[in-house]
Coordinates of C-alpha atoms in Angstrom, one line a residue:
Chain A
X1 CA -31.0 2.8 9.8
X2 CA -30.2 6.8 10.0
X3 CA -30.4 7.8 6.1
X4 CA -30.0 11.0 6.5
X5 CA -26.9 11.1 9.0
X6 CA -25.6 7.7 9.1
X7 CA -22.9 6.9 11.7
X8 CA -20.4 4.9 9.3
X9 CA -17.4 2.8 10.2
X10 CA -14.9 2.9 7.5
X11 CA -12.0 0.3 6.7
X12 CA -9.3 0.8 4.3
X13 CA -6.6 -2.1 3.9
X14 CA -5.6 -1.9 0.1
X15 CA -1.7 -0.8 0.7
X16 CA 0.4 -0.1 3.7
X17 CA -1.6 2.2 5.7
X18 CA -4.5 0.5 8.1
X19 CA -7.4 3.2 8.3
X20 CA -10.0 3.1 10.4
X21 CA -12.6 5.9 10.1
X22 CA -15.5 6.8 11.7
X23 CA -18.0 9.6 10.3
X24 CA -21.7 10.4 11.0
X25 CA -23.3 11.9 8.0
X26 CA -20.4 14.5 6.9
X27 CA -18.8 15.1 10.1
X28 CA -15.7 13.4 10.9
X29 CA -15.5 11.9 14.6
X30 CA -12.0 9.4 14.1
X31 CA -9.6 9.2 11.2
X32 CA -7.2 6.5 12.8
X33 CA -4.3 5.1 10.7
X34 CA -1.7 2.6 11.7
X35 CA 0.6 3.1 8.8
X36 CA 3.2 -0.3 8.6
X37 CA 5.8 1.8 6.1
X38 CA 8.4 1.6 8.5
X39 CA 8.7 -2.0 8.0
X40 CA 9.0 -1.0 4.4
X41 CA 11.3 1.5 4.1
X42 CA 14.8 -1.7 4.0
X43 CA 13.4 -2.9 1.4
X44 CA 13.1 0.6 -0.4
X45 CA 9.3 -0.1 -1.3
X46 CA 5.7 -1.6 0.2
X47 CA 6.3 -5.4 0.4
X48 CA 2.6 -6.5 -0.2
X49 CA 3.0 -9.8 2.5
X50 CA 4.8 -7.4 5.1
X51 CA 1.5 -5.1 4.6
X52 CA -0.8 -7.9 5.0
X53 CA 0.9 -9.2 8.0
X54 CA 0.9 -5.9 9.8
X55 CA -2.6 -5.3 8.4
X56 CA -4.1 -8.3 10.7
X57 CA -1.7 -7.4 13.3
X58 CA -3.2 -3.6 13.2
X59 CA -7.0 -3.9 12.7
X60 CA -8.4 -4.6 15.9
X61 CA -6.2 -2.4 18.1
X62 CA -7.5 0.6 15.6
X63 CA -10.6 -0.3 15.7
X64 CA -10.8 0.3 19.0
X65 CA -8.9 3.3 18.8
X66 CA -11.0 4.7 16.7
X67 CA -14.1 3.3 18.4
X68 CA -12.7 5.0 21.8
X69 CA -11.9 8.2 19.9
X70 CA -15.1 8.6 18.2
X71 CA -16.9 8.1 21.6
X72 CA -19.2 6.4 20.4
X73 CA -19.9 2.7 20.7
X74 CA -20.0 -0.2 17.8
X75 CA -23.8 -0.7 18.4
X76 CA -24.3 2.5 17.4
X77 CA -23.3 2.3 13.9
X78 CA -25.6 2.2 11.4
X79 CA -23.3 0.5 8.6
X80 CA -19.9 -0.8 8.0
X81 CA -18.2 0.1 4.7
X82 CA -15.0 -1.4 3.3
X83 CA -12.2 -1.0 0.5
X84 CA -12.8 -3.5 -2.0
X85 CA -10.6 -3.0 -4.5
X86 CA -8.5 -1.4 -6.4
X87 CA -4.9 -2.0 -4.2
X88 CA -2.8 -5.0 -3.2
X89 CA -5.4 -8.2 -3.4
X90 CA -3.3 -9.9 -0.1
X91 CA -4.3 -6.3 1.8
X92 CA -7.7 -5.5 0.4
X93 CA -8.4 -9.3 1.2
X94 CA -7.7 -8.7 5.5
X95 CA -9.6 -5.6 5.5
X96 CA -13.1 -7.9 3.5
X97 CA -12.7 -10.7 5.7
X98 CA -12.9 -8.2 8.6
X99 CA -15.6 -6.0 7.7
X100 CA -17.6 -8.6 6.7
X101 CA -17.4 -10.4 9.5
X102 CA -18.0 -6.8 12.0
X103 CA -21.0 -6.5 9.6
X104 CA -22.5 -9.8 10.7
X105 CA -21.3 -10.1 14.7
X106 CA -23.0 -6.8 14.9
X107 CA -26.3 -7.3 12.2
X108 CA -25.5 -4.1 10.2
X109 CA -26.0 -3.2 6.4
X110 CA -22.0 -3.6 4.7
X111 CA -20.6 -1.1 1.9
X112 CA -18.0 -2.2 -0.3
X113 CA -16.6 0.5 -2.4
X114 CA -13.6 2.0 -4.4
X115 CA -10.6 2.9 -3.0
X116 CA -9.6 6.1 -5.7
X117 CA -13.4 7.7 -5.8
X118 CA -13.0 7.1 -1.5
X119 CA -10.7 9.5 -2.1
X120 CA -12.9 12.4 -3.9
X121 CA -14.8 11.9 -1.0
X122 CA -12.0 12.7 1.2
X123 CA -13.0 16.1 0.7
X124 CA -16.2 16.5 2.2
X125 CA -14.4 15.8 5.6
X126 CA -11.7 18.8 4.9
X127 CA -12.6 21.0 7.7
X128 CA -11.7 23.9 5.9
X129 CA -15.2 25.2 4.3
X130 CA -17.8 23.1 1.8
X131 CA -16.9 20.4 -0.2
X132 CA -16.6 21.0 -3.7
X133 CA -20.1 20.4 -6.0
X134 CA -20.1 18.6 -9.1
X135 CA -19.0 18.1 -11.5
X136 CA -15.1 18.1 -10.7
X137 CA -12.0 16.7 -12.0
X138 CA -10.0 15.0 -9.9
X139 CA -6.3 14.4 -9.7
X140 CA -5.4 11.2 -7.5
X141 CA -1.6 10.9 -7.2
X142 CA 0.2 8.1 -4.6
X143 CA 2.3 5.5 -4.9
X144 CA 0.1 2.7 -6.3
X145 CA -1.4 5.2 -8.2
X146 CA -1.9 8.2 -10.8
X147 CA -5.4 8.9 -11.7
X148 CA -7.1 11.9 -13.2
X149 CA -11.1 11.8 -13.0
X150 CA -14.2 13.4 -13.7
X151 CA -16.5 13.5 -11.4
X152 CA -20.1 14.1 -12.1
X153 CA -21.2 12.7 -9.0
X154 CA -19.7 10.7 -6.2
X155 CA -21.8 7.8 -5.3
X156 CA -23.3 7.8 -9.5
X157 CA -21.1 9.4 -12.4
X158 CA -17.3 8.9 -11.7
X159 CA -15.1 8.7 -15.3
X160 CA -11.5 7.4 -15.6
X161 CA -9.8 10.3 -18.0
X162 CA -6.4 8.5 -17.6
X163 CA -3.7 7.4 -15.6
X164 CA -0.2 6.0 -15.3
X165 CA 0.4 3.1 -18.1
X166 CA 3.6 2.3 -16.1
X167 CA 4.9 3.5 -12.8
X168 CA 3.0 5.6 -10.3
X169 CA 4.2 9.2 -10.0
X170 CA 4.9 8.3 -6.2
X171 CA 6.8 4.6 -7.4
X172 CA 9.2 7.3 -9.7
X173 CA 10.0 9.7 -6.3
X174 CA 11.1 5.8 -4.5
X175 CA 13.2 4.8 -7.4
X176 CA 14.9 8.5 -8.2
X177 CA 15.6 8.9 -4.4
X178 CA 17.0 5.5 -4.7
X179 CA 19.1 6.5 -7.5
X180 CA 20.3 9.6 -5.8
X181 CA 21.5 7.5 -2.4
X182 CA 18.5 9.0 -0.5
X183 CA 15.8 6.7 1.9
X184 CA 12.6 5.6 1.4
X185 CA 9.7 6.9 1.1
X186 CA 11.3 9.4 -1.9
X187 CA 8.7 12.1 -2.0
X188 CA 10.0 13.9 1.1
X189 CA 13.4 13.1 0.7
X190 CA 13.4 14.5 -2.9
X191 CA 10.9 17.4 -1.7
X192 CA 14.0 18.4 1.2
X193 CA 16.8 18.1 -1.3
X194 CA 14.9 20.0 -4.3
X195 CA 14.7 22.8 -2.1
X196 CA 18.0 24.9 -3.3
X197 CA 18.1 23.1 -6.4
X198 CA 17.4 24.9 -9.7
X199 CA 14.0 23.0 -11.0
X200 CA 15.3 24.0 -14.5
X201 CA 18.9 23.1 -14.3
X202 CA 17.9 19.9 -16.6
X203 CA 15.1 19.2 -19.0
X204 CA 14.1 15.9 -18.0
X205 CA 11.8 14.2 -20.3
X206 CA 7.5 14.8 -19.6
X207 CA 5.9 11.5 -20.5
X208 CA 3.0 11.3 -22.9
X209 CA 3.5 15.0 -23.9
X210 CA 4.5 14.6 -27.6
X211 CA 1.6 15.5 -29.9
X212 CA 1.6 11.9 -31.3
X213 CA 1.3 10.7 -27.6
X214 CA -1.3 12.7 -26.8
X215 CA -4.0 11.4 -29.5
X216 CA -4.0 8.3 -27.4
X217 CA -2.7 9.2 -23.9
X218 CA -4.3 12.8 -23.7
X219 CA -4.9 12.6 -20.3
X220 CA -2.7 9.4 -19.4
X221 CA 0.6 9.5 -17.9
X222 CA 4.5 8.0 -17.4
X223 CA 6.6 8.1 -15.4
X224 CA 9.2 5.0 -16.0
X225 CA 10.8 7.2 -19.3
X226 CA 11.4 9.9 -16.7
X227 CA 12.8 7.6 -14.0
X228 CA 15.0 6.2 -16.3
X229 CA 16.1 9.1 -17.6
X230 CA 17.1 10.6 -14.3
X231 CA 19.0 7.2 -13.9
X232 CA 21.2 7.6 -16.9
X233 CA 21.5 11.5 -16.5
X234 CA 23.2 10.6 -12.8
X235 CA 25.4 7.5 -14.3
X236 CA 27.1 9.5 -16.9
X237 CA 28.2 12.0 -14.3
X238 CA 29.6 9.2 -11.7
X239 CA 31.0 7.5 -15.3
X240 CA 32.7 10.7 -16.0
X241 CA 34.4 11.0 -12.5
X242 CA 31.9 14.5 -12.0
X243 CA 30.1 15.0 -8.6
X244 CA 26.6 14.6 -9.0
X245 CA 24.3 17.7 -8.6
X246 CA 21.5 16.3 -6.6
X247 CA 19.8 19.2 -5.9
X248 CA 19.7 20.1 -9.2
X249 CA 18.7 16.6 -10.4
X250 CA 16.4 16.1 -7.6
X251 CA 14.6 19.3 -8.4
X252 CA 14.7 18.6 -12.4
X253 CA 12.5 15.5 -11.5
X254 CA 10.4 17.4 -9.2
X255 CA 9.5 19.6 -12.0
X256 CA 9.0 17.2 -14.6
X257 CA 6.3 15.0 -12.4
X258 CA 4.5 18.3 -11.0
X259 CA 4.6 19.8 -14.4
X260 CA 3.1 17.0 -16.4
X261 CA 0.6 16.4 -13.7
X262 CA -1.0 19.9 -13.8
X263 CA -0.3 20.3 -17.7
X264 CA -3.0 17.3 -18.0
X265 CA -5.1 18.3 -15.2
X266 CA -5.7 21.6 -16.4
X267 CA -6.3 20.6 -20.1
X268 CA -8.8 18.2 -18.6
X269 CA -10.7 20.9 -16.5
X270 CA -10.2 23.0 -19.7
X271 CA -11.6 20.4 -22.2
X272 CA -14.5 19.3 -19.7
X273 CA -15.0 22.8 -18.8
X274 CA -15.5 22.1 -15.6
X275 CA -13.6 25.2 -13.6
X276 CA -12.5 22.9 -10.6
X277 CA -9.7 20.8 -9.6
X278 CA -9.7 18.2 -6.5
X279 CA -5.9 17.1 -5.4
X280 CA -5.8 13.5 -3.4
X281 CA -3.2 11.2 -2.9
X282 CA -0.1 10.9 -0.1
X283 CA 2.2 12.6 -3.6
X284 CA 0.1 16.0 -2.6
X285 CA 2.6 16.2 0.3
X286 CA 5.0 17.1 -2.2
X287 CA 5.2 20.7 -1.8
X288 CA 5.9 21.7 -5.5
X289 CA 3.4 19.7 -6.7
X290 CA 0.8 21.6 -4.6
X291 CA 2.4 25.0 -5.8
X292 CA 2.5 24.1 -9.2
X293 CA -1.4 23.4 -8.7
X294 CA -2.3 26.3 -7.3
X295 CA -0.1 28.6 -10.1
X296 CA -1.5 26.8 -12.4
X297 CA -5.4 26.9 -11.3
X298 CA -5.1 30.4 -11.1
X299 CA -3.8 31.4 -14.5
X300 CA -6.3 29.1 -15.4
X301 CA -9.7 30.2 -13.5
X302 CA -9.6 27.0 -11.9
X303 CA -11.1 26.7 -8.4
X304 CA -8.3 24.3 -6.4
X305 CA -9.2 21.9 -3.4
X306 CA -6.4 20.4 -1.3
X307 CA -7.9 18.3 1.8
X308 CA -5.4 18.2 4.6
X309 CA -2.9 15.7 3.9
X310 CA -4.5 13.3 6.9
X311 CA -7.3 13.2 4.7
X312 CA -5.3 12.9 1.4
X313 CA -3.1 9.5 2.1
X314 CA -4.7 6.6 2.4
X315 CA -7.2 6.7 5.4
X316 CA -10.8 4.8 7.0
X317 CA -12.4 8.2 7.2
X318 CA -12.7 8.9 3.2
X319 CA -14.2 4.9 3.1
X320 CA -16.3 5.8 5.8
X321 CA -17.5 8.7 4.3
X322 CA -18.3 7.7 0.8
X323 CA -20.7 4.8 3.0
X324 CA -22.4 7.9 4.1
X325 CA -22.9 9.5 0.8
X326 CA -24.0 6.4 -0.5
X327 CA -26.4 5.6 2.3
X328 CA -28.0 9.2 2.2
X329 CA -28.4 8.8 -1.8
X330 CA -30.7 5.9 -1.1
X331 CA -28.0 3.4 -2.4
X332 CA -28.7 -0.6 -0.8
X333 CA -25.9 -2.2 1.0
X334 CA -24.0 -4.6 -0.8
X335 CA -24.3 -8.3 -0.3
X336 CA -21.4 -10.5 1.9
X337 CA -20.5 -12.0 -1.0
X338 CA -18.1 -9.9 -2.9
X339 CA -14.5 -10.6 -3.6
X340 CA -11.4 -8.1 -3.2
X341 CA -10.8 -6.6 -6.6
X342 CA -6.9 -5.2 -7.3
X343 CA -8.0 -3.2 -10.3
X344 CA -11.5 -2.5 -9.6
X345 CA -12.5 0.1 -11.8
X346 CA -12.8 3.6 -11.1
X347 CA -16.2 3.5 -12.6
X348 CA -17.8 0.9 -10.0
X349 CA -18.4 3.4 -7.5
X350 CA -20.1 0.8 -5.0
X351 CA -19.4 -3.4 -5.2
X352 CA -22.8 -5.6 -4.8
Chain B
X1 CA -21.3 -22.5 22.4
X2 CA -18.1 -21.4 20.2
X3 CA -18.3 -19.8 16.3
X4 CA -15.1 -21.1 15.0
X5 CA -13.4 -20.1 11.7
X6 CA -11.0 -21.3 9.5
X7 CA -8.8 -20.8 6.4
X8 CA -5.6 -22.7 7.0
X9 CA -7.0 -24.6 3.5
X10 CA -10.2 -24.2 2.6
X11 CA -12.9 -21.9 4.3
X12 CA -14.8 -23.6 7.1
X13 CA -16.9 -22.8 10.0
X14 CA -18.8 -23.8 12.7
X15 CA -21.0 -23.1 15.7
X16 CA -20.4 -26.3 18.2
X17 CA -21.6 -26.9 22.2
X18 CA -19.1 -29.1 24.3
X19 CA -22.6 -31.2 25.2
X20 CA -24.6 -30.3 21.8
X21 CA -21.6 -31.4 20.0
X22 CA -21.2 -29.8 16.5
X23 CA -24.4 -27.9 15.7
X24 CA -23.7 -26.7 12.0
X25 CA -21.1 -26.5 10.0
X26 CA -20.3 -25.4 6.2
X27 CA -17.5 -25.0 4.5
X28 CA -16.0 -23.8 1.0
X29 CA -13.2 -26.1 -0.3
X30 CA -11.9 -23.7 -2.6
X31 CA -8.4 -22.2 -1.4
X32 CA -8.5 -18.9 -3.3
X33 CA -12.2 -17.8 -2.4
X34 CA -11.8 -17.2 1.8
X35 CA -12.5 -13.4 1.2
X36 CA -15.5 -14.0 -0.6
X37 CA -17.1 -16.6 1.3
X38 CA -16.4 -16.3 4.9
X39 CA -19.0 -13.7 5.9
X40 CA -21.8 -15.3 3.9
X41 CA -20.3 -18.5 6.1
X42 CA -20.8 -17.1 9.1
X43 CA -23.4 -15.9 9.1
X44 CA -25.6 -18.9 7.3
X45 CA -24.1 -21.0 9.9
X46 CA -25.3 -19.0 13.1
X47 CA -28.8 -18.8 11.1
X48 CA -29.0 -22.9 10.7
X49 CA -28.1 -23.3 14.3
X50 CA -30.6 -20.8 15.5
X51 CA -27.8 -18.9 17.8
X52 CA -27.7 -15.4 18.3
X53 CA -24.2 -13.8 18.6
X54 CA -24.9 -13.0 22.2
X55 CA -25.3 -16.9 22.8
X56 CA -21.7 -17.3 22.1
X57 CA -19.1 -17.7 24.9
X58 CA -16.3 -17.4 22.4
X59 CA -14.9 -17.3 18.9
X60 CA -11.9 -20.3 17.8
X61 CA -9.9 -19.1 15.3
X62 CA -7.2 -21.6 13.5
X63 CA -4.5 -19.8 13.7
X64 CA -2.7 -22.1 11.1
X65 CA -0.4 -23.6 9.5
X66 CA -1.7 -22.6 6.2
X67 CA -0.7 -20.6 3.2
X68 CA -1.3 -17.1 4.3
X69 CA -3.1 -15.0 2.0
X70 CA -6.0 -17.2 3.0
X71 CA -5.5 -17.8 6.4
X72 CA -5.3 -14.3 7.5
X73 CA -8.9 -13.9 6.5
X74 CA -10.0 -16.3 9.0
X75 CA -8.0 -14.9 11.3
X76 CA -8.9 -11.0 10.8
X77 CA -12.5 -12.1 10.2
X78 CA -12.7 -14.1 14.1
X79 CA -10.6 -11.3 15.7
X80 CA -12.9 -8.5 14.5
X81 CA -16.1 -10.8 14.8
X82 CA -15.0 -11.3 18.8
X83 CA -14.6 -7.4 19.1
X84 CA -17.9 -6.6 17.4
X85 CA -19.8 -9.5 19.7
X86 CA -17.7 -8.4 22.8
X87 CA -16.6 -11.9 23.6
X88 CA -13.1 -13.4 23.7
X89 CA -10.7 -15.0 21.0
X90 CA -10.0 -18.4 21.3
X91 CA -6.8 -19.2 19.0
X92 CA -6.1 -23.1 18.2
X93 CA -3.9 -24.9 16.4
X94 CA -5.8 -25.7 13.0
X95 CA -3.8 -29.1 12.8
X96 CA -5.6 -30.1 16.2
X97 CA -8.9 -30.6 13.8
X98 CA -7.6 -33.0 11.8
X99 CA -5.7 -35.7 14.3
X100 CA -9.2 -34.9 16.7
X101 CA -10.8 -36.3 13.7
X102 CA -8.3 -39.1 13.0
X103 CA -8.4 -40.2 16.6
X104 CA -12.7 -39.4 16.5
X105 CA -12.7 -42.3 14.4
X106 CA -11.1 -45.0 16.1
X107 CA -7.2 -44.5 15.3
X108 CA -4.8 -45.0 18.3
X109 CA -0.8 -44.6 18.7
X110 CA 1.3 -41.6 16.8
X111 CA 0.0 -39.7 14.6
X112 CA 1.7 -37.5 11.9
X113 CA -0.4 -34.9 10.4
X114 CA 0.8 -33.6 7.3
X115 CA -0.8 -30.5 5.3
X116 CA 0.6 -28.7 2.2
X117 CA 2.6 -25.6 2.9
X118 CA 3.1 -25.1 -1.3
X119 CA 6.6 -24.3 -3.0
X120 CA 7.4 -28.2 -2.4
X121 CA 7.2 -28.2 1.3
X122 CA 5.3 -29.6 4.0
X123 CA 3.8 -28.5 7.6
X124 CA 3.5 -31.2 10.0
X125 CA 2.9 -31.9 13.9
X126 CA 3.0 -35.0 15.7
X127 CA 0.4 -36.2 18.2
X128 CA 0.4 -39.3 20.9
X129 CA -3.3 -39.1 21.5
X130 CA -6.2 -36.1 20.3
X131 CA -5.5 -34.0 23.0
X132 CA -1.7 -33.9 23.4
X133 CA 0.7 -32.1 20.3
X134 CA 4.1 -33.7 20.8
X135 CA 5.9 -31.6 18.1
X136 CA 5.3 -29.2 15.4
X137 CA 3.5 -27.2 13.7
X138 CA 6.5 -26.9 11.7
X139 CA 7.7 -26.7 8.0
X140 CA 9.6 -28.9 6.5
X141 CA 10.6 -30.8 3.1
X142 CA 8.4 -34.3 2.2
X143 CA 11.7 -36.2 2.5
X144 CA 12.7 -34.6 6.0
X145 CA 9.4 -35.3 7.8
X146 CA 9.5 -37.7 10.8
X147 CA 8.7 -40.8 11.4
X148 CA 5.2 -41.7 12.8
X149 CA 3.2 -45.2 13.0
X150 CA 0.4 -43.5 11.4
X151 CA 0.2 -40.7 9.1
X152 CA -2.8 -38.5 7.6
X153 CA -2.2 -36.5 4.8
X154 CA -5.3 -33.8 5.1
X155 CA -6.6 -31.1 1.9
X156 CA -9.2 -30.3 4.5
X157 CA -9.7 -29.0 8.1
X158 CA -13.0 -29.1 9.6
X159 CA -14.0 -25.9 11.8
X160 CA -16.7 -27.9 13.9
X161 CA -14.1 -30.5 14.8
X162 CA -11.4 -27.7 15.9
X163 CA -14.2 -26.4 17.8
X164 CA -15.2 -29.7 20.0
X165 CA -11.2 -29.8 20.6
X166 CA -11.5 -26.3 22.0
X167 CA -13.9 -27.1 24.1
X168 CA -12.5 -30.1 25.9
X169 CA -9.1 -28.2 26.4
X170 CA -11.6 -25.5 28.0
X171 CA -13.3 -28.1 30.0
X172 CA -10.2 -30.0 30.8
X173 CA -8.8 -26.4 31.7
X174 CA -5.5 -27.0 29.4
X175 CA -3.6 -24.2 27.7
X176 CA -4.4 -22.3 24.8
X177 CA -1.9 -21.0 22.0
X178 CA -0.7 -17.8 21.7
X179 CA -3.0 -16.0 19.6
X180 CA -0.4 -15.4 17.0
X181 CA -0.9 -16.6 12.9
X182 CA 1.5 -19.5 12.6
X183 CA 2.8 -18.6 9.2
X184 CA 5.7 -20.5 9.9
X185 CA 7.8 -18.2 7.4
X186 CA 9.3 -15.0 6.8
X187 CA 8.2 -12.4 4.4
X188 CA 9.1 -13.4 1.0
X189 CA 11.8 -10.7 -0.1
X190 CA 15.2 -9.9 -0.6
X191 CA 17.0 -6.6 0.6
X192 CA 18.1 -4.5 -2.5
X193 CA 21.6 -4.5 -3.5
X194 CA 21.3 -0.3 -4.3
X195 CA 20.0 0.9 -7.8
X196 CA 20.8 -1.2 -11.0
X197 CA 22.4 0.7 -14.0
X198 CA 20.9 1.4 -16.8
X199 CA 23.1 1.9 -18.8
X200 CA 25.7 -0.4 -20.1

C-alpha cells in the first residue's frame, strides 16, 4: 500500500446525503453526493427508512460516478474507508455492508471512522490555501448535529467540549420555518426571509447562557427552549388577530442560534487558548452564522476556517480523506467486523 | 460459480457451482447483526472454497421479502461486491431458497412458504414445484393467508440453496427478477398536519 499518498475511496451514509469521495493523499480527485432530501422535504424532516431506501438505491450509481470522475480505476485504490457511526443506524448500516463488501471483492485494507472528526478533516481538501495545524477548535453544526471540539490532532487527540443536549441547531431552523409557514429544509428559507428583518427586533432566549447553566453546560448547547419560544412568540400574535412579522422573527432566531454558537466557540478558543476556529456542518450555509464567525474571530484574534460548503455538508471526500490521514500516520486498517455505531463518540477517531 | 448473499432473516452466504453443487456456506442466525457480519462472511466463505473473486461468474443477491434494515445490507453489500469484482448482479427471490429446500427433500404438490414480516403480519408465496412461483411474495395477515396442501413456516434462508436455484434458472435459461428490494411496504410515516401549538 502507498503510505505516504494513498488513493482513498471514501463512503459516507450516516443521514440523507450519499457521498462518495475519492482523494489521493490530500488532493481531492471526486467529491460525489447523491443527496435524497427531496424525498424529505413532505414530510418537513429526514425520514431515516426513506434515507436508507434511497441510500441502496444511490450507492453504486455514485460509485461509479465518482470512480469515472476521479479517472482513476477501483484497482487502483489502496484502501476503502467508511462512516461508522455517529448518524441514523438504518443509513450508517447500507453504507458498512457496502464498504465492507468493496473491501473484500477488491482485497484492500478497510477504514471505519467518525462521521464529526470526518468533518475537521474536510478541511484539508478546501482548496483555498493549507489546512489549519493543531491544535484547533472546531465548531460542527448540521441538522443531526451541534458539536464543538478540540482538536489536538486528527487521526489521535480529538475532545468533545459540548454539544446540543436537545435539538440540533439545524433541527430548530426545520421546526421555526415550520412554524413560520415556510418549506423544508429551514436554514435557507429562514436565511432569505431574515434578510430585511431587524436581527434585534426580539430577544429570543440563548440556551445554556445563564451563569448557573454554564457551570455545567459551558460549552453545551439548546436549542428546543429557543424553538419553543419562537413558537409561542408567533401564537400570541395570530391569537391576538396581529399579522406576524416574520422577518423580524425569522431574523430574531437567526441571531439567537448564530449568537450562542460563536459566544461558546470563542470562549472555548479563549479558554483553550488555542487562536483558531474550524466551521463544518451544512448550518455554515447559513450566511449570518458565517458573519457572525468571522466578526467575532476577529475582535477576538481568532484565525477562522470555512471549507467551501461542498466540503462542509455531509460528503465521501472528508471520509475519504481522514482514511488518508490515518493511513499516512501509520494507523492499521480496521478489521470487517465492526458494527454501525449511532452515537459513536467523537473521541474514537478510528473503529477496529 | 455464484457468491450469493442474504439478509432477508438472518445473514447467510454462499459460494455454489451448478455441477459442484454448494461449495461453502456460513451463516449468522442473528437478525440484528447483518452489518457486522456480512463482510467477515464473505470473505471466510470464498477463503474455505478456495475461489478467487475473478472465479465468479456472478453474485445472487436475495432481494427479499424481509424486514429491511437487514435486508438492505445484503443487498448493498452484493451490488457493490459485483461492481468491485466487475461481474453482474443476479437478484432472486429469497423465498425461492426455502421451497428449493422443501422440495430438495422429497416434498411434492403446493407449497406455501411463510416467513415473518414483524408488526403481526406475514410474507408468503406459493409454489407448484421448486422452480415455478405461482403467487407472492406478498404481505399479508396470519388469518388471510391462502390455502396450500403443504405449508413451511421458515426463521431461516439458506444462501447456498438460493444459489443452486439460480443456477438452474440460468441453466434452464428462465427469467430473473427485477433487481429491485422487495420490501413489500411503504415508508413508515405520516405527512404532518402543520406545526402543533404550544401553547394552550
Amino acid at each position: 500500500m502507498n503510505t505516504d499518498n494513498p488513493l482513498v475511496l471514501g463512503i459516507e451514509t450516516s443521514c440523507d446525503e450519499t457521498g462518495i469521495g475519492i482523494v489521493r493523499g490530500r488532493e481531492l480527485l471526486s467529491n460525489t453526493i447523491a443527496s435524497s432530501m427531496d424525498e424529505h422535504a413532505r414530510y418537513g424532516g429526514v425520514v431515516p427508512e426513506v434515507a436508507a431506501r434511497a441510500h441502496l438505491e444511490a450507492i453504486v450509481p455514485a460509485i461509479h460516478e465518482a470512480v469515472a470522475e476521479a479517472g482513476i480505476s477501483l484497482h487502483d485504490l489502496d484502501a476503502i474507508a467508511v462512516t461508522s457511526g455517529p448518524g441514523l443506524s438504518g443509513a450508517l448500516m447500507v453504507g458498512i455492508g457496502a464498504a465492507k463488501a468493496l473491501a473484500v471483492s477488491l482485497d484492500k485494507p478497510l477504514y471505519a471512522v467518525n462521521h464529526l472528526v470526518g468533518h475537521v478533516g474536510a478541511d484539508i481538501l478546501d482548496p483555498a490555501g493549507d489546512a489549519f495545524e493543531y491544535p484547533t477548535v472546531a465548531l460542527l453544526v448540521s441538522g443531526g448535529h451541534t458539536s464543538l471540539l478540540l482538536v489536538r490532532d486528527l487521526v489521535s487527540n480529538v475532545e468533545l467540549l459540548g454539544e446540543t443536549i436537545d435539538d440540533a441547531a439545524g433541527e430548530a431552523f426545520d421546526k421555526v420555518a415550520r412554524v413560520l409557514g415556510l418549506p423544508y429544509p429551514g436554514g435557507p428559507q429562514i436565511d432569505r426571509v431574515a434578510a430585511s428583518g431587524d436581527p434585534k427586533a426580539i430577544r429570543f432566549p440563548r440556551g445554556l447562557t445563564l451563569p448557573k447553566d454554564l457551570e455545567k453546560h459551558r460549552y453545551d448547547f439548546s436549542f428546543s427552549g429557543l424553538k419553543t419560544a419562537v413558537a409561542r412568540w408567533v401564537e400570541k400574535k395570530r391569537d391576538d388577530g396581529d399579522e406576524v412579522p416574520v422577518a423580524d422573527v425569522a431574523a430574531s432566531f437567526r441571531e439567537a442560534v448564530a449568537d450562542v454558537l460563536l459566544t461558546k466557540a470563542i470562549a472555548a478558543c479563549h479558554d483553550y487558548d488555542v487562536p483558531r476556529l474550524l466551521l463544518g456542518g451544512g448550518v455554515v450555509a447559513n450566511a449570518r452564522v458565517r458573519e457572525l464567525a468571522a466578526e467575532r474571530a476577529q475582535a477576538a484574534g481568532v484565525q477562522l476556517r470555512i471549507p467551501p460548503l461542498s466540503l462542509c455538508t455531509d460528503n465521501g471526500a472528508m471520509i475519504a480523506e481522514l482514511g488518508a490521514q490515518l493511513i499516512m500516520n501509520g494507523h492499521a486498517p480496521s478489521t470487517l467486523d465492526f458494527p454501525a455505531d449511532s452515537s459513536l463518540p467523537v473521541t474514537e477517531i478510528q473503529v477496529r | 460459480m455464484l457468491l450469493v448473499l442474504d439478509s432477508s432473516i438472518g445473514t447467510s452466504v454462499a459460494v455454489v457451482d451448478l455441477e459442484r453443487g454448494v461449495i461453502a456456506e456460513r451463516g449468522e442466525a442473528d437478525t440484528m447483526r447483518h452489518a457486522e457480519v456480512v463482510g467477515a462472511l464473505i470473505r471466510d466463505v470464498l477463503a474455505e472454497a478456495g475461489v478467487t473473486v475473478d472465479e465468479l461468474s456472478g453474485v445472487v443477491a436475495g432481494m427479499g421479502p424481509g424486514p429491511f434494515t437487514g435486508l438492505r445490507i445484503g443487498i448493498a453489500a452484493a451490488r457493490v461486491f459485483a461492481l468491485g469484482a466487475g461481474k453482474p448482479l443476479v437478484p432472486m427471490v429469497s423465498h425461492d431458497a426455502i421451497a428449493a429446500d422443501w422440495y430438495e427433500a422429497g416434498g411434492t404438490g403446493e407449497l406455501l412458504v411463510v416467513t415473518d414480516a414483524r408488526r403481526r403480519e406475514r410474507y408468503y408465496s406459493t409454489y407448484s414445484d421448486a422452480d415455478t412461483r405461482v403467487q407472492g411474495p406478498a404481505l399479508a395477515k396470519p388469518d388471510d393467508l391462502p390455502e396450500a396442501a403443504n405449508r413451511v413456516d421458515a426463521t431461516s434462508v439458506s444462501a447456498g440453496a438460493l444459489g443452486m436455484v439460480a443456477e438452474r434458472r440460468y441453466a434452464a435459461g428462465l427469467p430473473f427478477p427485477a433487481d429491485e428490494p422487495l420490501y413489500l411496504r411503504s415508508p413508515d410515516v405520516t405527512l404532518s398536519a402543520g406545526p402543533k401549538r404550544v401553547t394552550a
